[in-house]
C-alpha cells in the first residue's frame, strides 16, 4: 500500500488510461470548472485520493450523492468519518487550508458541515416536516464548500499529499 504521493507528480488511473502527471491544480474558468478539473485529474474511479484536494472533492460528491439520491438512508459510520475528514481538512491545523481562510469563512465552513451532520432520516420523521430536519439535498452547500477549496487552490495550487486511509 502506498503511504503517500510524490508531490512533484500525481497521476490517476481512470480505468484504461493513465492521466498525465500533474504537480499543481490547474485554475481554469470559474470554481465549477476547477472542481471538474480536480475530479478528472485527482479523483480515481474507485478508492481514496492521494491528494487532499482530490479527496475533499471526492468526499463532497459522495455526501451529496447519498443525500440527493438516497435521502441518507444508507448513512453509516463511514459517512460520519467523511464529515470528520472535512472538518480536519478545512478547519484544523493538520492541513494548511484553515490558515488561509478568514474567521468568517471558517465559521461558514463549520456551519455548512454542521448542517450536513444534523438531519433526521425521512423514515424517522413524525407528522411535522421541517426542511431543516431533512438531509440537505440542495447543491448550494456542497458547491460552497468546493468553492472554498478552489479559493485556497487559487492561492496555493500545489498538490497536498494525503496518505491512503489518513481520512478514515
Backbone as a chain_set.jsonl record, in Angstrom:
{"seq": "XXXXXXXXXXXXXXXXXXXXXXXXXXXXXXXXXXXXXXXXXXXXXXXXXXXXXXXXXXXXXXXXXXXXXXXXXXXXXXXXXXXXXXXXXXXXXXXXXXXXXXXXXXXXXXXXXXXXXXXXXXXXXXXXXXXXXXXXXXXXXXXXXXXXXXXXXXXXXXXXXXXXXXXX", "coords": {"N": [[0.85, -1.183, 0.0], [0.595, 2.14, -0.895], [1.96, 4.867, 0.835], [1.86, 7.575, 0.483], [2.244, 10.345, -1.762], [4.24, 11.409, -4.448], [5.046, 14.693, -4.361], [5.784, 16.067, -6.562], [4.788, 14.911, -8.848], [1.645, 13.707, -9.882], [-0.614, 11.265, -10.731], [-3.566, 9.736, -11.975], [-5.243, 6.696, -12.202], [-7.753, 6.253, -14.33], [-9.464, 4.058, -15.079], [-8.926, 2.702, -18.132], [-6.935, 4.384, -19.041], [-4.002, 6.161, -18.176], [-3.699, 9.206, -16.674], [-1.985, 12.268, -17.528], [0.873, 13.154, -15.587], [0.614, 15.505, -12.93], [1.5, 18.427, -11.047], [0.384, 20.491, -9.779], [-2.739, 22.2, -9.107], [-4.763, 23.021, -11.827], [-5.939, 26.085, -12.386], [-8.745, 27.006, -13.779], [-11.146, 28.83, -15.597], [-14.28, 29.231, -13.915], [-15.182, 28.423, -10.46], [-16.574, 25.969, -10.64], [-15.49, 24.887, -12.988], [-12.846, 24.44, -12.207], [-13.236, 22.624, -10.112], [-14.236, 20.48, -11.598], [-11.911, 19.919, -13.071], [-10.224, 19.075, -10.987], [-11.676, 16.796, -10.208], [-11.468, 15.223, -12.56], [-8.697, 14.86, -12.791], [-7.578, 14.182, -10.317], [-9.144, 12.453, -8.835], [-9.637, 9.105, -8.389], [-11.242, 6.326, -10.143], [-12.208, 4.58, -8.296], [-11.917, 4.174, -4.761], [-9.748, 5.885, -2.386], [-8.298, 9.192, -2.697], [-5.027, 10.417, -3.544], [-4.312, 12.93, -2.932], [-5.01, 15.793, -0.925], [-6.723, 17.761, -1.993], [-8.095, 16.368, -4.051], [-9.344, 14.388, -2.506], [-11.07, 15.867, -0.876], [-12.933, 16.812, -2.775], [-13.89, 14.353, -3.716], [-15.107, 13.309, -1.373], [-17.042, 15.283, -0.855], [-18.666, 14.883, -3.095], [-19.54, 12.234, -2.661], [-21.021, 12.583, -0.278], [-22.991, 14.396, -1.161], [-24.239, 12.837, -3.131], [-25.256, 10.724, -1.571], [-27.143, 12.08, 0.027], [-28.827, 13.349, -1.895], [-29.63, 11.324, -3.695], [-30.356, 9.203, -2.079], [-31.523, 10.091, 0.256], [-30.024, 9.961, 2.571], [-30.401, 7.412, 3.56], [-28.666, 5.279, 3.55], [-26.792, 5.966, 5.35], [-23.979, 5.6, 7.387], [-21.308, 4.736, 9.676], [-19.103, 5.319, 8.094], [-19.812, 7.58, 6.619], [-19.977, 9.424, 8.676], [-17.279, 9.513, 9.312], [-16.344, 10.711, 6.999], [-17.364, 13.301, 7.285], [-15.922, 14.082, 9.545], [-13.392, 14.043, 8.417], [-13.68, 16.192, 6.552], [-13.981, 18.317, 8.366], [-11.455, 18.275, 9.615], [-9.81, 18.697, 7.353], [-10.603, 21.234, 6.357], [-10.663, 22.913, 8.642], [-8.827, 22.392, 10.72], [-5.492, 22.502, 12.16], [-4.093, 20.491, 11.072], [-3.9, 20.461, 8.343], [-3.061, 22.792, 5.712], [-5.177, 24.493, 4.849], [-7.013, 25.905, 6.588], [-5.473, 27.968, 7.627], [-5.409, 29.847, 5.639], [-7.954, 30.822, 5.416], [-10.39, 33.283, 6.271], [-11.797, 34.278, 9.459], [-14.566, 34.509, 9.199], [-15.02, 32.917, 6.935], [-14.169, 30.41, 7.896], [-16.102, 30.042, 9.888], [-18.399, 29.888, 8.28], [-17.832, 27.556, 6.816], [-17.767, 25.711, 8.915], [-20.445, 25.875, 9.783], [-21.747, 24.9, 7.491], [-20.778, 22.238, 7.361], [-21.762, 21.33, 9.795], [-24.495, 21.447, 9.215], [-24.722, 19.413, 7.315], [-24.262, 17.259, 8.953], [-26.373, 17.126, 10.737], [-29.399, 15.787, 10.736], [-32.605, 14.279, 10.281], [-33.571, 11.094, 9.467], [-35.708, 10.445, 6.694], [-37.412, 8.299, 7.182], [-37.77, 8.411, 9.873], [-39.135, 10.649, 10.534], [-41.754, 12.483, 12.09], [-45.159, 13.617, 12.014], [-44.727, 16.351, 11.717], [-43.061, 18.153, 9.446], [-40.105, 19.553, 8.759], [-37.988, 21.345, 6.723], [-35.368, 21.871, 7.53], [-34.735, 19.711, 9.048], [-34.491, 17.563, 7.401], [-32.284, 15.526, 5.331], [-29.681, 17.359, 3.694], [-30.217, 18.458, 0.514], [-29.866, 20.306, -1.523], [-27.762, 21.815, -4.017], [-26.24, 24.059, -3.349], [-24.839, 24.223, -0.831], [-22.886, 22.169, -0.953], [-21.562, 23.043, -3.24], [-20.609, 25.48, -2.284], [-18.765, 24.683, -0.303], [-16.938, 23.347, -1.95], [-16.144, 25.544, -3.486], [-14.755, 27.011, -1.571], [-12.508, 25.401, -1.287], [-11.445, 25.692, -3.885], [-10.903, 28.419, -3.823], [-8.781, 28.415, -1.983], [-6.969, 26.912, -3.531], [-6.451, 28.703, -5.592], [-4.689, 30.417, -4.419], [-2.735, 28.73, -3.38], [-1.687, 26.488, -5.368], [-0.307, 24.048, -5.363], [-0.17, 20.484, -5.081], [-1.346, 18.67, -2.254], [-0.084, 16.107, -0.478], [-1.74, 13.11, 0.53], [-1.96, 10.523, 2.71], [-2.992, 7.198, 2.111], [-5.972, 6.088, 3.585], [-5.692, 7.964, 5.569], [-7.753, 9.676, 6.078], [-9.623, 8.186, 7.31]], "CA": [[0.0, 0.0, 0.0], [1.35, 3.38, -0.993], [1.709, 5.709, 2.002], [1.783, 8.984, 0.124], [2.357, 10.645, -3.177], [5.317, 12.325, -4.792], [4.406, 15.99, -4.572], [6.185, 16.634, -7.84], [3.937, 14.372, -9.899], [0.451, 12.981, -9.43], [-1.431, 10.783, -11.831], [-4.678, 8.927, -11.512], [-5.698, 5.682, -13.131], [-9.204, 6.372, -14.521], [-9.883, 2.953, -15.938], [-7.96, 2.164, -19.074], [-5.867, 5.304, -19.411], [-3.323, 6.856, -17.099], [-3.653, 10.628, -16.999], [-0.669, 12.893, -17.467], [1.23, 13.587, -14.241], [0.457, 16.923, -12.621], [2.101, 18.784, -9.764], [-0.443, 21.507, -9.137], [-4.098, 22.353, -9.595], [-4.934, 23.971, -12.927], [-7.036, 27.001, -12.088], [-9.319, 27.362, -15.078], [-12.538, 29.28, -15.563], [-14.874, 29.514, -12.609], [-14.973, 27.368, -9.462], [-17.09, 24.696, -11.144], [-14.52, 24.368, -13.958], [-11.688, 23.946, -11.458], [-13.675, 21.409, -9.424], [-14.265, 19.437, -12.62], [-10.521, 19.569, -13.355], [-9.765, 18.265, -9.848], [-12.349, 15.497, -10.321], [-10.94, 14.468, -13.693], [-7.261, 14.612, -12.701], [-7.094, 13.768, -8.999], [-10.052, 11.505, -8.189], [-9.643, 7.827, -9.105], [-12.571, 5.764, -10.377], [-12.627, 3.976, -7.037], [-10.947, 4.306, -3.681], [-9.355, 7.207, -1.908], [-7.37, 10.01, -3.482], [-3.686, 10.577, -2.999], [-4.11, 14.334, -2.595], [-6.058, 16.388, -0.097], [-7.696, 18.445, -2.841], [-8.922, 15.357, -4.685], [-10.166, 13.691, -1.517], [-12.156, 16.763, -0.473], [-13.954, 16.781, -3.83], [-14.484, 13.006, -3.715], [-15.973, 13.189, -0.199], [-18.212, 16.137, -1.08], [-19.523, 14.226, -4.082], [-20.174, 11.089, -2.004], [-22.03, 13.093, 0.653], [-24.095, 14.953, -1.952], [-24.944, 11.715, -3.767], [-26.024, 9.994, -0.557], [-28.302, 12.888, 0.432], [-29.718, 13.651, -3.015], [-30.151, 10.115, -4.33], [-30.808, 8.2, -1.118], [-32.039, 10.745, 1.473], [-29.141, 9.499, 3.647], [-30.886, 6.144, 4.108], [-27.523, 4.365, 3.682], [-25.816, 6.63, 6.223], [-23.349, 4.743, 8.379], [-20.129, 5.322, 10.31], [-18.185, 5.83, 7.069], [-20.211, 8.95, 6.294], [-19.54, 10.237, 9.821], [-15.829, 9.7, 9.145], [-16.149, 11.69, 5.924], [-17.592, 14.629, 7.867], [-14.749, 14.377, 10.382], [-12.308, 14.377, 7.492], [-13.89, 17.553, 6.057], [-13.664, 19.239, 9.463], [-9.991, 18.329, 9.741], [-9.209, 19.262, 6.141], [-10.916, 22.653, 6.216], [-10.671, 23.741, 9.847], [-7.802, 22.091, 11.721], [-4.111, 22.833, 11.811], [-3.493, 19.307, 10.442], [-3.709, 20.784, 6.934], [-2.839, 24.241, 5.584], [-6.301, 25.275, 4.339], [-7.599, 26.799, 7.591], [-4.628, 29.148, 7.839], [-5.666, 30.798, 4.55], [-9.339, 31.276, 5.459], [-10.76, 34.279, 7.286], [-12.66, 33.763, 10.522], [-15.91, 34.394, 8.638], [-15.042, 31.75, 6.057], [-14.115, 29.217, 8.739], [-17.419, 29.892, 10.519], [-19.307, 29.436, 7.233], [-17.499, 26.151, 6.553], [-18.219, 24.935, 10.07], [-21.911, 25.822, 9.74], [-22.146, 24.009, 6.401], [-20.502, 20.851, 7.761], [-22.738, 21.01, 10.849], [-25.801, 21.193, 8.574], [-24.665, 18.085, 6.707], [-24.22, 16.247, 10.008], [-27.58, 17.113, 11.56], [-30.608, 15.513, 9.958], [-33.445, 13.151, 10.685], [-33.893, 10.283, 8.295], [-37.121, 10.549, 6.31], [-38.173, 7.199, 7.79], [-37.933, 8.684, 11.299], [-39.885, 11.89, 10.734], [-43.143, 12.369, 12.502], [-46.057, 14.388, 11.154], [-44.218, 17.711, 11.487], [-41.947, 18.079, 8.499], [-39.351, 20.791, 8.638], [-36.895, 21.141, 5.779], [-34.065, 21.898, 8.196], [-34.505, 18.416, 9.681], [-34.241, 16.572, 6.356], [-30.935, 15.562, 4.75], [-29.511, 18.533, 2.843], [-30.162, 17.972, -0.869], [-29.577, 21.366, -2.495], [-26.36, 21.856, -4.425], [-25.511, 25.256, -2.937], [-23.934, 23.97, 0.285], [-21.771, 21.373, -1.475], [-20.827, 23.937, -4.144], [-19.925, 26.489, -1.472], [-17.586, 24.042, 0.282], [-15.986, 23.144, -3.048], [-15.614, 26.863, -3.856], [-13.74, 27.371, -0.571], [-11.297, 24.677, -1.68], [-10.909, 26.335, -5.087], [-10.302, 29.685, -3.367], [-7.465, 28.064, -1.438], [-6.11, 26.475, -4.636], [-6.036, 29.881, -6.357], [-3.539, 30.977, -3.698], [-1.751, 27.648, -3.206], [-2.12, 25.434, -6.295], [0.459, 22.806, -5.25], [-0.87, 19.335, -4.526], [-1.043, 18.326, -0.866], [-0.151, 14.645, -0.388], [-2.624, 12.518, 1.527], [-1.722, 9.091, 2.841], [-4.184, 6.364, 1.98], [-6.631, 5.814, 4.862], [-5.437, 9.029, 6.527], [-9.008, 10.334, 6.4], [-10.553, 7.203, 7.868]], "C": [[0.891, 1.24, 0.0], [0.98, 4.291, 0.173], [1.624, 7.182, 1.671], [1.896, 9.151, -1.368], [3.534, 11.577, -3.365], [4.692, 13.668, -5.122], [4.797, 16.617, -5.902], [5.361, 16.104, -9.0], [2.795, 13.59, -9.281], [-0.271, 12.528, -10.677], [-2.478, 9.838, -11.271], [-5.045, 7.942, -12.602], [-7.218, 5.77, -13.207], [-9.648, 5.286, -15.501], [-8.75, 2.511, -16.83], [-6.817, 3.11, -19.4], [-5.299, 5.979, -18.172], [-3.186, 8.312, -17.501], [-2.239, 11.153, -16.879], [-0.371, 13.332, -16.036], [1.053, 15.107, -14.092], [1.098, 17.187, -11.275], [1.318, 19.875, -9.051], [-1.807, 21.572, -9.815], [-4.111, 23.366, -10.736], [-6.161, 24.826, -12.621], [-7.56, 27.514, -13.424], [-10.754, 27.824, -14.885], [-13.03, 29.61, -14.173], [-14.621, 28.345, -11.656], [-15.434, 26.012, -9.967], [-16.126, 24.067, -12.146], [-13.308, 23.766, -13.249], [-12.042, 22.68, -10.692], [-13.727, 20.244, -10.413], [-12.852, 18.988, -12.966], [-9.973, 18.688, -12.233], [-10.363, 16.867, -9.938], [-11.7, 14.637, -11.406], [-9.475, 14.072, -13.537], [-6.8, 14.025, -11.371], [-7.97, 12.735, -8.296], [-10.067, 10.209, -9.001], [-11.066, 7.302, -9.275], [-13.097, 5.033, -9.152], [-11.52, 4.179, -6.005], [-10.594, 5.751, -3.38], [-8.357, 7.88, -2.837], [-6.024, 10.08, -2.78], [-3.378, 12.024, -2.647], [-5.29, 14.833, -1.765], [-7.139, 17.02, -0.958], [-8.64, 17.447, -3.515], [-9.851, 14.679, -3.698], [-11.299, 14.574, -1.014], [-13.275, 16.721, -1.507], [-14.646, 15.422, -3.867], [-15.476, 12.859, -2.564], [-17.216, 14.066, -0.36], [-19.186, 15.483, -2.057], [-20.241, 13.022, -3.471], [-21.279, 11.536, -1.045], [-23.242, 13.65, -0.096], [-24.908, 13.827, -2.578], [-25.811, 10.982, -2.748], [-27.268, 10.777, -0.149], [-29.306, 13.029, -0.707], [-30.356, 12.403, -3.621], [-30.808, 9.157, -3.34], [-31.42, 8.779, 0.161], [-31.293, 10.287, 2.725], [-29.603, 8.179, 4.276], [-29.762, 5.124, 4.285], [-26.457, 4.916, 4.619], [-25.292, 5.631, 7.25], [-22.106, 5.446, 8.92], [-19.139, 5.873, 9.288], [-18.534, 7.257, 6.668], [-19.85, 9.896, 7.434], [-18.042, 10.518, 9.733], [-15.534, 10.712, 8.047], [-16.358, 13.105, 6.447], [-16.434, 15.028, 8.774], [-13.553, 14.76, 9.515], [-12.459, 15.808, 6.969], [-13.579, 18.581, 7.131], [-12.155, 19.396, 9.611], [-9.372, 19.056, 8.554], [-9.398, 20.768, 6.064], [-10.577, 23.489, 7.443], [-9.539, 23.489, 10.834], [-6.417, 22.523, 11.236], [-3.391, 21.624, 11.209], [-3.152, 19.564, 8.977], [-3.649, 22.309, 6.789], [-4.052, 25.085, 5.184], [-6.799, 26.309, 5.342], [-6.782, 28.075, 7.767], [-4.838, 30.22, 6.771], [-7.075, 31.374, 4.567], [-9.539, 32.328, 6.546], [-11.623, 33.605, 8.353], [-14.074, 33.554, 9.989], [-16.038, 33.161, 7.739], [-15.012, 30.47, 6.867], [-15.454, 28.972, 9.432], [-18.462, 29.392, 9.519], [-19.09, 27.96, 6.928], [-18.003, 25.275, 7.691], [-19.741, 24.788, 10.082], [-22.389, 24.873, 8.646], [-21.914, 22.541, 6.771], [-21.47, 20.422, 8.863], [-24.101, 20.695, 10.242], [-25.827, 19.81, 7.928], [-24.768, 16.986, 7.758], [-25.529, 16.106, 10.775], [-28.821, 16.97, 10.69], [-31.362, 14.372, 10.618], [-33.762, 12.38, 9.407], [-35.374, 10.411, 7.964], [-37.991, 9.455, 6.942], [-38.46, 7.441, 9.269], [-38.725, 9.954, 11.578], [-41.289, 11.594, 11.242], [-43.978, 13.284, 11.605], [-45.584, 15.814, 10.898], [-42.98, 17.616, 10.598], [-41.336, 19.458, 8.359], [-38.161, 20.518, 7.722], [-35.537, 21.1, 6.453], [-33.761, 20.596, 8.932], [-34.198, 17.322, 8.66], [-32.773, 16.599, 5.931], [-30.837, 16.724, 3.759], [-29.299, 18.088, 1.405], [-29.87, 19.047, -1.904], [-28.084, 21.388, -2.803], [-25.566, 22.984, -3.781], [-24.504, 25.012, -1.819], [-22.698, 23.199, -0.183], [-20.902, 22.236, -2.401], [-20.031, 24.975, -3.365], [-18.668, 25.899, -0.829], [-16.52, 23.793, -0.79], [-15.351, 24.469, -3.466], [-14.582, 27.35, -2.842], [-12.419, 26.666, -0.89], [-10.651, 25.342, -2.885], [-10.27, 27.678, -4.724], [-8.922, 29.464, -2.774], [-6.501, 27.719, -2.575], [-5.663, 27.64, -5.517], [-4.799, 30.525, -5.729], [-2.395, 29.976, -3.636], [-2.123, 26.476, -4.113], [-1.373, 24.098, -6.159], [-0.366, 21.706, -4.6], [-0.415, 19.079, -3.091], [-1.19, 16.818, -0.745], [-1.072, 14.213, 0.743], [-2.346, 11.035, 1.557], [-3.041, 8.341, 2.724], [-4.662, 6.015, 3.387], [-6.355, 6.877, 5.928], [-6.75, 9.7, 6.936], [-10.024, 9.367, 7.005], [-10.165, 6.843, 9.279]], "O": [[1.82, 1.358, 0.8], [-0.203, 4.465, 0.465], [1.326, 7.977, 2.563], [1.671, 8.216, -2.137], [3.79, 12.441, -2.525], [3.897, 13.774, -6.056], [4.193, 17.605, -6.319], [5.242, 16.769, -10.029], [2.968, 12.899, -8.277], [-0.512, 13.325, -11.583], [-2.287, 9.224, -10.222], [-5.146, 8.301, -13.775], [-7.904, 5.404, -12.253], [-10.137, 5.567, -16.595], [-7.733, 2.007, -16.354], [-5.82, 2.684, -19.982], [-6.029, 6.322, -17.242], [-2.621, 8.621, -18.55], [-1.397, 10.556, -16.208], [-1.261, 13.827, -15.344], [1.315, 15.873, -15.019], [1.228, 16.28, -10.454], [1.55, 20.154, -7.874], [-2.003, 21.076, -10.924], [-3.533, 24.446, -10.619], [-7.286, 24.327, -12.604], [-6.928, 28.325, -14.1], [-11.489, 27.251, -14.081], [-12.309, 30.187, -13.358], [-13.928, 27.39, -12.007], [-14.757, 25.008, -9.747], [-15.957, 22.847, -12.156], [-12.807, 22.713, -13.644], [-11.234, 21.753, -10.628], [-13.302, 19.136, -10.084], [-12.614, 17.792, -13.138], [-9.331, 17.672, -12.497], [-9.659, 15.872, -9.767], [-11.419, 13.459, -11.186], [-9.05, 13.058, -14.09], [-5.726, 13.427, -11.308], [-7.574, 12.196, -7.262], [-10.463, 10.211, -10.167], [-11.99, 7.785, -8.62], [-14.308, 4.884, -8.991], [-10.348, 4.335, -6.345], [-11.069, 6.689, -4.021], [-7.676, 7.239, -3.638], [-5.912, 9.832, -1.579], [-2.305, 12.32, -2.121], [-6.414, 14.349, -1.895], [-8.33, 16.846, -0.697], [-9.852, 17.662, -3.544], [-11.014, 14.421, -4.009], [-12.392, 14.072, -0.749], [-14.446, 16.605, -1.145], [-15.864, 15.353, -4.034], [-16.574, 12.337, -2.76], [-18.323, 13.636, -0.035], [-20.399, 15.533, -1.855], [-21.425, 12.812, -3.734], [-22.351, 10.932, -1.008], [-24.384, 13.402, 0.292], [-26.138, 13.865, -2.554], [-26.965, 10.658, -3.027], [-28.34, 10.191, 0.004], [-30.506, 12.848, -0.501], [-31.52, 12.442, -4.019], [-31.702, 8.393, -3.704], [-31.797, 8.023, 1.056], [-31.869, 10.234, 3.812], [-29.23, 7.87, 5.407], [-29.892, 4.2, 5.088], [-25.344, 4.393, 4.674], [-26.059, 4.915, 7.892], [-21.888, 6.626, 8.644], [-18.404, 6.811, 9.596], [-17.638, 8.06, 6.405], [-19.461, 11.04, 7.193], [-17.591, 11.621, 10.04], [-14.581, 11.484, 8.152], [-15.607, 14.013, 6.091], [-16.013, 16.185, 8.771], [-12.802, 15.68, 9.839], [-11.485, 16.56, 6.942], [-12.973, 19.612, 6.84], [-11.644, 20.51, 9.718], [-8.517, 19.925, 8.725], [-8.462, 21.499, 5.741], [-10.236, 24.664, 7.304], [-9.315, 24.318, 11.716], [-6.216, 22.857, 10.068], [-2.211, 21.715, 10.872], [-2.228, 18.96, 8.434], [-4.137, 23.032, 7.657], [-3.948, 26.312, 5.184], [-6.989, 27.471, 4.983], [-7.339, 29.142, 8.026], [-4.481, 31.379, 6.982], [-7.37, 32.309, 3.823], [-8.924, 32.261, 7.61], [-12.114, 32.493, 8.157], [-14.71, 32.543, 10.289], [-17.044, 32.452, 7.782], [-15.751, 29.533, 6.564], [-15.892, 27.828, 9.552], [-19.311, 28.571, 9.864], [-20.05, 27.202, 6.797], [-18.596, 24.221, 7.457], [-20.263, 23.708, 10.357], [-23.34, 24.119, 8.856], [-22.773, 21.696, 6.516], [-21.945, 19.286, 8.868], [-24.787, 19.78, 10.697], [-26.841, 19.115, 7.989], [-25.298, 15.909, 7.486], [-25.769, 15.073, 11.399], [-29.235, 17.905, 10.004], [-30.809, 13.609, 11.41], [-34.169, 12.959, 8.399], [-36.206, 10.477, 8.869], [-39.174, 9.674, 7.203], [-39.297, 6.758, 9.858], [-38.959, 10.297, 12.737], [-41.915, 10.6, 10.875], [-43.519, 13.677, 10.532], [-46.021, 16.427, 9.924], [-41.967, 17.042, 10.998], [-41.979, 20.401, 7.899], [-37.416, 19.561, 7.933], [-34.645, 20.378, 6.006], [-32.637, 20.401, 9.393], [-33.695, 16.261, 9.028], [-32.088, 17.598, 6.151], [-31.806, 17.033, 3.065], [-28.313, 17.415, 1.103], [-29.644, 18.72, -3.069], [-27.255, 21.029, -1.966], [-24.343, 22.888, -3.672], [-23.402, 25.56, -1.869], [-21.576, 23.562, 0.17], [-19.673, 22.173, -2.354], [-18.909, 25.313, -3.741], [-17.62, 26.545, -0.814], [-15.332, 24.009, -0.549], [-14.158, 24.519, -3.766], [-13.629, 28.034, -3.217], [-11.347, 27.26, -0.776], [-9.436, 25.537, -2.906], [-9.217, 28.031, -5.256], [-7.999, 30.237, -3.033], [-5.357, 28.174, -2.585], [-4.597, 27.569, -6.129], [-3.968, 31.105, -6.428], [-1.231, 30.334, -3.818], [-2.809, 25.555, -3.668], [-1.769, 23.113, -6.783], [-1.157, 21.957, -3.69], [0.758, 19.252, -2.761], [-2.294, 16.293, -0.889], [-1.163, 14.873, 1.778], [-2.481, 10.356, 0.539], [-4.079, 8.812, 3.19], [-3.863, 5.689, 4.265], [-6.75, 6.702, 7.081], [-6.843, 10.239, 8.039], [-11.186, 9.732, 7.185], [-10.833, 6.027, 9.913]]}, "num_chains": 1, "name": "protein.A"}
